[in-house]
Short mmCIF file of C-alpha atoms and ligand atoms in Angstrom, two decimals:
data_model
loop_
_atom_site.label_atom_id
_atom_site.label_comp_id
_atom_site.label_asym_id
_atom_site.label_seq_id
_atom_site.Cartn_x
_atom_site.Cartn_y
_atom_site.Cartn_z
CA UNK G 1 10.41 292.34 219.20
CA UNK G 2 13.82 290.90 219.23
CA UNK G 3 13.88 287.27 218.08
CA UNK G 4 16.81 285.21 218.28
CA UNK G 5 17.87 281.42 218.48
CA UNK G 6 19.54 280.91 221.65
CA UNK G 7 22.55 279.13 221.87
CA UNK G 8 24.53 278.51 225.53
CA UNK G 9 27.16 280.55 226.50
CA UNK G 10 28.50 278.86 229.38
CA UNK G 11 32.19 278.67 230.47
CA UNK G 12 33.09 276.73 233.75
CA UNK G 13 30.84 278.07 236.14
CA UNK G 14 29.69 281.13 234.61
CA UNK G 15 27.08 281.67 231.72
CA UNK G 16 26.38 284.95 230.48
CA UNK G 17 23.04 283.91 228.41
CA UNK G 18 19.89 282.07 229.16
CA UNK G 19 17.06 280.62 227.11
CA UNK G 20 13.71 282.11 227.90
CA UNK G 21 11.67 279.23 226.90
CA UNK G 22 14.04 276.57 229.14
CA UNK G 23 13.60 278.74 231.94
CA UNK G 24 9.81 279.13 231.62
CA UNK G 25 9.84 275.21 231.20
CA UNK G 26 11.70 274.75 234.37
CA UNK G 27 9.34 277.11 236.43
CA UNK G 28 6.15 275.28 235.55
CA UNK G 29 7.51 272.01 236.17
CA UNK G 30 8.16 273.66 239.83
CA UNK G 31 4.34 275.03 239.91
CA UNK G 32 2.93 272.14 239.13
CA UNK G 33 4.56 269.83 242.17
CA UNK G 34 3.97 273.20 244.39
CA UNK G 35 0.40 272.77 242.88
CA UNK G 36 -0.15 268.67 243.18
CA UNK G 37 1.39 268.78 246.99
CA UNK G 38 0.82 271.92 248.73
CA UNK G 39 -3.17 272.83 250.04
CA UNK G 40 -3.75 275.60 247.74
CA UNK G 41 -4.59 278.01 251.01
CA UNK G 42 -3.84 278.94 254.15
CA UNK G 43 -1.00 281.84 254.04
CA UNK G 44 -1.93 285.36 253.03
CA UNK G 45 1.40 287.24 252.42
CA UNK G 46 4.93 286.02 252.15
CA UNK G 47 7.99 288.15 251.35
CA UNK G 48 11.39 286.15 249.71
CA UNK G 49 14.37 287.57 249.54
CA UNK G 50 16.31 285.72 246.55
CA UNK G 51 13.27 284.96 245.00
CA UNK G 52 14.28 284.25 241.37
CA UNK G 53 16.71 281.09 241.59
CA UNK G 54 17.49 277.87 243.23
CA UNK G 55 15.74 278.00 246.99
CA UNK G 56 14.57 281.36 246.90
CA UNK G 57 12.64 280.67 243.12
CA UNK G 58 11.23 277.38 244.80
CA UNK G 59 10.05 279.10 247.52
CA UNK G 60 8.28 281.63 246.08
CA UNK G 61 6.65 279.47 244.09
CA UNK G 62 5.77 277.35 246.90
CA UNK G 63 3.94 280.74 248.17
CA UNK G 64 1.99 282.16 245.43
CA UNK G 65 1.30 278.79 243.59
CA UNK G 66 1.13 275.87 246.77
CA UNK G 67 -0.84 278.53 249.41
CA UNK G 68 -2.13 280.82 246.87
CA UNK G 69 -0.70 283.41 249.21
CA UNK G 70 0.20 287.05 247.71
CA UNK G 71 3.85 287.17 247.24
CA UNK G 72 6.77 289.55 247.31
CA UNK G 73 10.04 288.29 246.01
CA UNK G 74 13.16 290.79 245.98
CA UNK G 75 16.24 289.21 243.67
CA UNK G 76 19.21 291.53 242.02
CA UNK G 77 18.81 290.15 238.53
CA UNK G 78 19.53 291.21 234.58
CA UNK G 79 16.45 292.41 232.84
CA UNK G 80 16.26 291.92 229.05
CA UNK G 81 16.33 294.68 226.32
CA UNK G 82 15.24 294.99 223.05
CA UNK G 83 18.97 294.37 222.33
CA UNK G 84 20.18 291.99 225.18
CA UNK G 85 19.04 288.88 226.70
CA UNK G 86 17.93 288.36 230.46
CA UNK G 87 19.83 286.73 232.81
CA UNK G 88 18.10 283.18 233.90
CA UNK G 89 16.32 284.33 237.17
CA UNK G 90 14.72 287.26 235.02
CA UNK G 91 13.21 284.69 232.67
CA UNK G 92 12.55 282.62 235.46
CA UNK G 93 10.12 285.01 237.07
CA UNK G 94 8.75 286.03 234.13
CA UNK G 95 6.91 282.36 233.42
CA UNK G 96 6.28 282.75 237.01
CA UNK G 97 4.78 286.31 236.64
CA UNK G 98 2.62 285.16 233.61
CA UNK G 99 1.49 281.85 235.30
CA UNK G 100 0.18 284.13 238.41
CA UNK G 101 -1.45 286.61 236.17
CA UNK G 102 -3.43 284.02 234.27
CA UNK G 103 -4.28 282.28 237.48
CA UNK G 104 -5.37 285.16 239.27
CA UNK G 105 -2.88 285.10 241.69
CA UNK G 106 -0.08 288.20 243.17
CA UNK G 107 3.23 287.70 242.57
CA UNK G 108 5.18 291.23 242.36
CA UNK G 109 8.98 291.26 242.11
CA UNK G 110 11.42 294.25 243.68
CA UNK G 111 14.90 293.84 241.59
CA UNK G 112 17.54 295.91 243.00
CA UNK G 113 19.92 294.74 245.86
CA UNK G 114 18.17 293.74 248.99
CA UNK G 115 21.13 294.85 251.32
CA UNK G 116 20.39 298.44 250.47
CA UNK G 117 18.27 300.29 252.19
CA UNK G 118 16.26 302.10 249.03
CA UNK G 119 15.37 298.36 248.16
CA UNK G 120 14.16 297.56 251.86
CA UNK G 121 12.08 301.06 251.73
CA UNK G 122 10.66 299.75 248.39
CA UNK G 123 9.52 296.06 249.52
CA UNK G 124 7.69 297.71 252.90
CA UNK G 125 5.71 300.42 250.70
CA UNK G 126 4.84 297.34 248.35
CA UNK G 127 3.41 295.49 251.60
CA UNK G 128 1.58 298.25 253.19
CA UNK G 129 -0.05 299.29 249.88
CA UNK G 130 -0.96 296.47 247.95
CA UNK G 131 -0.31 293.28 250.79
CA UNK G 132 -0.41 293.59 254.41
CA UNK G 133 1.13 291.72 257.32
CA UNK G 134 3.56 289.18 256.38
CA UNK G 135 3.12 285.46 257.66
CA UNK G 136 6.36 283.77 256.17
CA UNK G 137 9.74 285.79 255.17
CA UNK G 138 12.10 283.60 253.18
CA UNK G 139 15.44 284.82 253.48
CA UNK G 140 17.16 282.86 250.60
CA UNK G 141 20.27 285.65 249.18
CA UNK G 142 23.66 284.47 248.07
CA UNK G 143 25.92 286.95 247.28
CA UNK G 144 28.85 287.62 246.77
CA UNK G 145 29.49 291.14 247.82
CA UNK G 146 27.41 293.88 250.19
CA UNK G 147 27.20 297.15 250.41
CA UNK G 148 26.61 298.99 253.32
CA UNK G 149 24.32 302.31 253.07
CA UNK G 150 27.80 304.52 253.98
CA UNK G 151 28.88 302.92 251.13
CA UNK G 152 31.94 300.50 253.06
CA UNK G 153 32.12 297.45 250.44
CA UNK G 154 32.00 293.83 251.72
CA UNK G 155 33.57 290.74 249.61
CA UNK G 156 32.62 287.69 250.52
CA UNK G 157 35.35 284.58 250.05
CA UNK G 158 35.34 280.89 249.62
CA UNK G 159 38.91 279.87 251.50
CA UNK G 160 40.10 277.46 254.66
CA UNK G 161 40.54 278.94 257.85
CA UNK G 162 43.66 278.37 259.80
CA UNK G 163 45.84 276.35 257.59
CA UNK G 164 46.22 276.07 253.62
CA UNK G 165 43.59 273.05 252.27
CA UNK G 166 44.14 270.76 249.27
CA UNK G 167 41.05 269.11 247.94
CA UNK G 168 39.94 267.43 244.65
CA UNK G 169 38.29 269.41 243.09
CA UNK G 170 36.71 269.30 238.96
CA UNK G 171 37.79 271.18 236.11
CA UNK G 172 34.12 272.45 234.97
CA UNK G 173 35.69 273.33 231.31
CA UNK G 174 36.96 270.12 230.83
CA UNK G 175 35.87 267.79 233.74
CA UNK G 176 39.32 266.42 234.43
CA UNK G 177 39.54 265.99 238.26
CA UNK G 178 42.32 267.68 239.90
CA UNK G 179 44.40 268.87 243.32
CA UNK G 180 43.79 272.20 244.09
CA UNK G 181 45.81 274.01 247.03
CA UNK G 182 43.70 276.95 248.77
CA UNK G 183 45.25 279.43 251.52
CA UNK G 184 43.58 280.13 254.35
CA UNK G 185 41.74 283.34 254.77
CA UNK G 186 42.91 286.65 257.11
CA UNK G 187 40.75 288.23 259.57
CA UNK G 188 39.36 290.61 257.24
CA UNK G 189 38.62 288.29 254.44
CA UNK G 190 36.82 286.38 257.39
CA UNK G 191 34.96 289.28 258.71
CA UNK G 192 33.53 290.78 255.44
CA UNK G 193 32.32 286.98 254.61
CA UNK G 194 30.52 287.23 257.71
CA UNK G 195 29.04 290.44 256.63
CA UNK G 196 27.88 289.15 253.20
CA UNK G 197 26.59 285.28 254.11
CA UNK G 198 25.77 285.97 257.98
CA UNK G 199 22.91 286.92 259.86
CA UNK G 200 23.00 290.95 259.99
CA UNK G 201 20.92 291.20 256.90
CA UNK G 202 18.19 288.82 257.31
CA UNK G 203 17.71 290.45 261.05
CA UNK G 204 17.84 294.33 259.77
CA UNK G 205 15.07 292.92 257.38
CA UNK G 206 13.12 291.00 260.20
CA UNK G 207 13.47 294.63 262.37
CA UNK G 208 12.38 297.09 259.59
CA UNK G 209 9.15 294.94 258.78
CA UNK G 210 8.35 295.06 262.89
CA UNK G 211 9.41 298.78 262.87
CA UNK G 212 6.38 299.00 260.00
CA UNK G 213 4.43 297.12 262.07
CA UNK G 214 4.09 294.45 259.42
CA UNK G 215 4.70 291.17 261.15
CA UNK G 216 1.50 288.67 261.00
CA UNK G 217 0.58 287.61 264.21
CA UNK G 218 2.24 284.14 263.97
CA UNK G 219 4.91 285.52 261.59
CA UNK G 220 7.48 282.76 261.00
CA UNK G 221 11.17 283.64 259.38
CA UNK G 222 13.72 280.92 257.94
CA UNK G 223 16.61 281.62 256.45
CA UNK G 224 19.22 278.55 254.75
CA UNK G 225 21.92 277.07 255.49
CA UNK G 226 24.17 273.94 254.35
CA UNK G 227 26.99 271.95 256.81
CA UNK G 228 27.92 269.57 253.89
CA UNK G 229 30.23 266.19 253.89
CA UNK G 230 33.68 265.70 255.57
CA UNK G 231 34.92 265.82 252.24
CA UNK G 232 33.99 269.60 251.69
CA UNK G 233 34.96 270.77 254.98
CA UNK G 234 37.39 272.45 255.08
CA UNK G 235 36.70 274.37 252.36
CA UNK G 236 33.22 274.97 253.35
CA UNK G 237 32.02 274.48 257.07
CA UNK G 238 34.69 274.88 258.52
CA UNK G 239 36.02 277.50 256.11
CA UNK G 240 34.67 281.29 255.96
CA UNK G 241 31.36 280.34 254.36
CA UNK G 242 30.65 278.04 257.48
CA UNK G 243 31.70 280.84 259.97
CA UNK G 244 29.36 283.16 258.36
CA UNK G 245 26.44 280.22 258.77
CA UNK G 246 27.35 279.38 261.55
CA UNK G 247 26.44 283.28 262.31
CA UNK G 248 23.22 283.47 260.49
CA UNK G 249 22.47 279.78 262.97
CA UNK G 250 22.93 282.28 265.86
CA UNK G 251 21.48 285.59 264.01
CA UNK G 252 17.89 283.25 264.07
CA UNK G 253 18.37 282.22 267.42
CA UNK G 254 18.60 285.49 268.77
CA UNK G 255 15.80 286.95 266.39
CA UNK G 256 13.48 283.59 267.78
CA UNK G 257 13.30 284.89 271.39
CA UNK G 258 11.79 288.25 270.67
CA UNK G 259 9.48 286.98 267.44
CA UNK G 260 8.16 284.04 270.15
CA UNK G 261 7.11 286.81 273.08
CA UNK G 262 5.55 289.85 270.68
CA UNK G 263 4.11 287.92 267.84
CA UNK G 264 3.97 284.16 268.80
CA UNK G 265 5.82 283.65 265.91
CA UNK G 266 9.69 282.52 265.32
CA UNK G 267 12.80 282.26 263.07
CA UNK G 268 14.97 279.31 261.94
CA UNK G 269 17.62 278.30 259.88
CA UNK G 270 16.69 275.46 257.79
CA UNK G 271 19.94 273.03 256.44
CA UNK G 272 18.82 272.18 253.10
CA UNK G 273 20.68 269.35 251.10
CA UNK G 274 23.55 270.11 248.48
CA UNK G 275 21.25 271.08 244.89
CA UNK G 276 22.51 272.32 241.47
CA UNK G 277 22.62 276.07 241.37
CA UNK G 278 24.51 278.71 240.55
CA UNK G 279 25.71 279.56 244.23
CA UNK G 280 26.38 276.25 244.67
CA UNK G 281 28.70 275.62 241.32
CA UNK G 282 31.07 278.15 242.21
CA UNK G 283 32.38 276.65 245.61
CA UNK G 284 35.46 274.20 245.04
CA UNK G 285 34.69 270.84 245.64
CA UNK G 286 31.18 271.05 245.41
CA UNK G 287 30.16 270.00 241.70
CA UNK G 288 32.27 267.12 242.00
CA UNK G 289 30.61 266.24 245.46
CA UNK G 290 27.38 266.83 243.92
CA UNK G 291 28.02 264.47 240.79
CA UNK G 292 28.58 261.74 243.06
CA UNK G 293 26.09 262.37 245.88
CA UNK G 294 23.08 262.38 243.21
CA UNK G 295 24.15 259.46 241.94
CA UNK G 296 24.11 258.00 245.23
CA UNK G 297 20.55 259.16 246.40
CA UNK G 298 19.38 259.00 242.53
CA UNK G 299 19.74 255.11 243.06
CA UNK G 300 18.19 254.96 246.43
CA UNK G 301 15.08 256.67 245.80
CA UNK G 302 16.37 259.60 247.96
CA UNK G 303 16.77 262.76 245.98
CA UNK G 304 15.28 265.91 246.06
CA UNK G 305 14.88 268.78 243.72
CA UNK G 306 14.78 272.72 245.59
CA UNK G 307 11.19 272.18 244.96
CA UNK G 308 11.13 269.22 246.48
CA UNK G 309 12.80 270.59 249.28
CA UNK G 310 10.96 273.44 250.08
CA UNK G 311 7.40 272.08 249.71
CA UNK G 312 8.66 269.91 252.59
CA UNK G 313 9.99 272.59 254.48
CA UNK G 314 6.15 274.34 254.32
CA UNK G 315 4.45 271.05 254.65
CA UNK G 316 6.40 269.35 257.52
CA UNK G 317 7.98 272.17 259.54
CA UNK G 318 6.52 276.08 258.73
CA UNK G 319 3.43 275.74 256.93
CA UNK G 320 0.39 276.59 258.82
CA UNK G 321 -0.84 273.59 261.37
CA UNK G 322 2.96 272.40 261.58
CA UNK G 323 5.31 272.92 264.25
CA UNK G 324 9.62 273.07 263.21
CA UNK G 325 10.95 269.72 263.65
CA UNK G 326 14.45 270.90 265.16
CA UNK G 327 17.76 269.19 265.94
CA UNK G 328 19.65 269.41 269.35
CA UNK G 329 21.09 273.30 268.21
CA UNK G 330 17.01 273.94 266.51
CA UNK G 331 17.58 273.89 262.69
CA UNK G 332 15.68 272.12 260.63
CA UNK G 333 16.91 269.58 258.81
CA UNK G 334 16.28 268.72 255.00
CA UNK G 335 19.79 267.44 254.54
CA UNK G 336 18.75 264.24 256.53
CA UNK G 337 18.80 262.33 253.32
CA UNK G 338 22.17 263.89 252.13
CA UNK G 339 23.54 262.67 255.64
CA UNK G 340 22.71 259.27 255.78
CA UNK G 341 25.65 257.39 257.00
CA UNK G 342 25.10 255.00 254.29
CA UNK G 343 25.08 257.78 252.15
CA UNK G 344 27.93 259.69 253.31
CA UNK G 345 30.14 257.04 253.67
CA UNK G 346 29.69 255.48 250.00
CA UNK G 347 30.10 259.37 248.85
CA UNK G 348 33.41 259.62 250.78
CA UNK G 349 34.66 256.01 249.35
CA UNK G 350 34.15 257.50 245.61
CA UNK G 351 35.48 260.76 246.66
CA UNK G 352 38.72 259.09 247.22
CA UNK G 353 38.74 256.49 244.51
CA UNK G 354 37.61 258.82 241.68
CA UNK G 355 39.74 260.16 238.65
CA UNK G 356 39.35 261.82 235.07
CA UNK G 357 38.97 258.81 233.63
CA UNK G 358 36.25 257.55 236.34
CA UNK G 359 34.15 260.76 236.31
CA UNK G 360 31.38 259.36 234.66
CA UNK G 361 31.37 255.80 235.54
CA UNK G 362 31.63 256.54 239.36
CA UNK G 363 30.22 260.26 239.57
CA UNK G 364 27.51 260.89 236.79
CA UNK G 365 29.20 264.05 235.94
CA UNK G 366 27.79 264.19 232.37
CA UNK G 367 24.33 264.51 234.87
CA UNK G 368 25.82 267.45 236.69
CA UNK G 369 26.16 269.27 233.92
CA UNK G 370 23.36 269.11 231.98
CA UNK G 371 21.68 269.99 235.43
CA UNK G 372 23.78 273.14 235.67
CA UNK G 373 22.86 274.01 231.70
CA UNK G 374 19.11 273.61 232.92
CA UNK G 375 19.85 276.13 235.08
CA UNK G 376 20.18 278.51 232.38
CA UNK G 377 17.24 277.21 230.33
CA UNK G 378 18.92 274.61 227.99
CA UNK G 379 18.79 270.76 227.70
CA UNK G 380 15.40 270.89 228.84
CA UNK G 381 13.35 268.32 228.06
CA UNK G 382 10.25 269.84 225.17
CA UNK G 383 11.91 272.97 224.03
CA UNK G 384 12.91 273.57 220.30
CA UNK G 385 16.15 275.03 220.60
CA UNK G 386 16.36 275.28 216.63
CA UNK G 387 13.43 277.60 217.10
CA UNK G 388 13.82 281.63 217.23
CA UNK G 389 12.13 282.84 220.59
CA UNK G 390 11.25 286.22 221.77
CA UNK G 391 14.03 287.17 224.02
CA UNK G 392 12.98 290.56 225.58
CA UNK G 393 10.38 289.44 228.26
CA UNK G 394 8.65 291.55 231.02
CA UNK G 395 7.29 290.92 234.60
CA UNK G 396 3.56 290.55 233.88
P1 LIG U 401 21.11 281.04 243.94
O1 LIG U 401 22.38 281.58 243.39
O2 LIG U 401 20.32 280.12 243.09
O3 LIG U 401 20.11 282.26 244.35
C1 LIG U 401 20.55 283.43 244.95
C2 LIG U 401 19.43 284.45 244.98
O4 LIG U 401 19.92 285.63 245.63
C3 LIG U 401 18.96 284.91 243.58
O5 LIG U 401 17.55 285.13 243.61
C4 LIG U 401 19.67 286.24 243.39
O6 LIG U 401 19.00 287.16 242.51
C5 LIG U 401 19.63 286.75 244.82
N1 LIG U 401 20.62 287.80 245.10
C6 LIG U 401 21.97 287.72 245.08
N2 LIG U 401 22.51 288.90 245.46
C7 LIG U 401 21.47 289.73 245.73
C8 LIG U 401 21.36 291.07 246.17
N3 LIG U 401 22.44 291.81 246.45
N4 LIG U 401 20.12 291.61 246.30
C9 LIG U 401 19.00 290.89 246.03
N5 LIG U 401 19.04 289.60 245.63
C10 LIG U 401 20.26 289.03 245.49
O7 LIG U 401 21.49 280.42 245.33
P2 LIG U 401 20.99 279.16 246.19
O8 LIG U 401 21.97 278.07 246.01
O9 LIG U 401 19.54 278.89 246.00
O10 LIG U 401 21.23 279.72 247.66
C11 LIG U 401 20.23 280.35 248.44
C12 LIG U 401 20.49 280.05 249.91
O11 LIG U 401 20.38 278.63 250.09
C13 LIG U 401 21.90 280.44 250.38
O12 LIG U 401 21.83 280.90 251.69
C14 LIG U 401 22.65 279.12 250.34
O13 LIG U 401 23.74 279.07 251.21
C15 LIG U 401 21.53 278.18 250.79
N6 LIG U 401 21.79 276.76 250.46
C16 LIG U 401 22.16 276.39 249.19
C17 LIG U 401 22.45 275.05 248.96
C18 LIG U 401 22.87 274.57 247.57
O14 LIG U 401 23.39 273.46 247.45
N7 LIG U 401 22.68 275.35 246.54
C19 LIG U 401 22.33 274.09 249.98
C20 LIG U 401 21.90 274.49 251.24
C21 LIG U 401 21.65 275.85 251.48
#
């Protein structure tokens, strides 16, 4: 037993606690919209890689608790101890864990690091023994480094291409709103971003579950992706994150052709709008973008939570009985609210006009926040935070 109040350690973008009962909160708010809008049946296994935050946690959920289908999520995530805390997306998956268990549902979790291959010999064992063929894989990892089984380390990094970028960025310690001056990667720092955040992973996974012979017939991949406002991109789309999309774009083309002819099934990359999580937090620019594009949709009736997202995604585009609703280069696109022109261009107005002083009054920044704190389990709405709480928590 080790109880404990729980009190936020967060600095900028990084927190190195979480509160158990916050997080558990936060993952049955996502079961019960899975619950209230998804059919309850119709897929029998689905595999997620980065199953235990932001898209990855929603989609999982979507899974196990919106199709009732049995569900294997791989994550790389901090288990508690008797003497130290979890990190968030451990607590996260334990609610969810406990939440399938009492509902009779499967939900199994592989932690370890989903590039290597002891992890990927793990998940297939776990679907030939206790699953079988898999309808949907989820391929929803953001990392920032990769390791290759010889052992060659990969680092991914956020920087320009071509030229050195200044952009406006926000102090997360003390929200002032400042210039910040970013050189442009080399050709290596280009490359081993493309070997992190592109496609090579997400296809060695989609060949070693056909080399196990454990694609569904109809077996449908997606993997995500983001393209973002002018106002991020440089820094992003255009930058060495967006090369390395712009290779996982291709990476699910390719993979489409062959999935279509042996198992009349397919891959896509789905562009899901700009959400609060903790991938998304560390790229420059993007906090500050986000404070002022959820105002924006907030008072338009237009935003969307990951959950939100990705019960769309099944319900509209991969789900069974749908067909992908692609643009002109076939991804799907959830970002269509985020790119309104309306939007976007009220977004870029604010971008340019805002300062320290107008953070809040033009960019709801105070909002950001306390979504990025949620993240982690605190500010949420119900929880007594006075309260000591069982910190060590297992995977049911
Ligand atoms: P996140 O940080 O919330 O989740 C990342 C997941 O990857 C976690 O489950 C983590 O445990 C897992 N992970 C990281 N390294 C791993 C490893 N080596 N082995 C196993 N698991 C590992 O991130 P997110 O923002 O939900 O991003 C997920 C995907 O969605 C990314 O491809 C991202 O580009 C895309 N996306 C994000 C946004 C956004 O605004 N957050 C928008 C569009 C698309």
């Amino acid at each position: 037993m080790s109880q404990e109040v729980v009190t936020p350690r967060i600095r900028g973008f990084i927190a190195t606690n979480a509160h158990p009962d916050g997080c558990a909160a936060n993952v049955r708010q996502q079961i019960e919209v899975a619950e209230s809008d998804l059919p309850g049946a119709g897929l029998d296994n689905v595999l997620v890689v980065g199953s235990s935050t932001g898209y990855g946690l929603a989609s999982a959920i979507s899974a196990c608790f919106g199709y009732h289908a049995k569900t294997l999520g791989v994550c790389f995530e901090r288990p508690s101890t008797e003497d130290r805390g979890a990190s968030a997306g451990w607590y996260n998956l334990a609610e969810a864990h406990r939440a399938a268990a009492e509902q009779g549902r499967t939900l199994e979790t592989i932690n370890g690091d989903a590039f290597s291959a002891d992890v990927k010999a793990q998940t297939l064992d776990a679907l030939r023994s206790r699953f079988g063929k898999v309808d949907v894989l989820i391929y929803s990892l953001a990392a920032p480094r990769r390791e290759d089984p010889d052992g060659e380390v990969w680092n991914s990094v956020l920087k320009p291409i071509g030229a050195p970028h200044t952009s406006k960025t926000v102090d997360l310690r003390n929200a002032t709103v400042e210039e910040q001056t970013f050189d442009p990667a080399d050709d290596d720092e280009i490359e081993a971003t493309r070997r992190v955040m592109g496609g090579d992973d997400w296809a060695d996974w989609v060949e070693a579950l056909q080399d196990a012979d454990l694609l569904a017939d109809g077996f449908r991949t997606v993997a995500y992706s983001y393209i973002g406002p002018a106002v991020t991109r440089q820094l992003y789309r255009s930058g060495t994150i967006g090369r390395a999309k712009e290779h996982l774009e291709a990476t699910g083309n390719d993979l489409s052709a062959g999935l279509a002819e042996r198992h009349d099934g397919g891959a896509w990359v789905s562009v899901n709008k700009a959400v609060v999580t903790q991938a998304s937090a560390a790229i420059p620019g993007v906090p500050l973008y986000l404070g002022i594009l959820t105002k924006t949709l907030t008072a338009r009736g237009l935003d969307e939570s990951p959950i939100e997202q990705i019960v769309r995604l099944f319900a509209d585009h991969i789900g069974p009985g749908t067909s992908p609703q692609v643009d002109a280069a076939g991804r799907i696109r959830l970002d269509d609210r985020e790119m309104l022109p309306e939007v976007q261009d009220l977004v870029s107005d604010v971008w340019d006009e805002v300062t320290t002083e107008s953070l809040e009054a033009l960019a709801d920044f105070s909002g950001y926040q306390r979504a990025f704190r949620q993240l982690f389990g605190f500010e949420v709405d119900g929880v007594d935070y006075d309260a000591a709480t069982e910190t060590h928590r297992e995977l049911a």
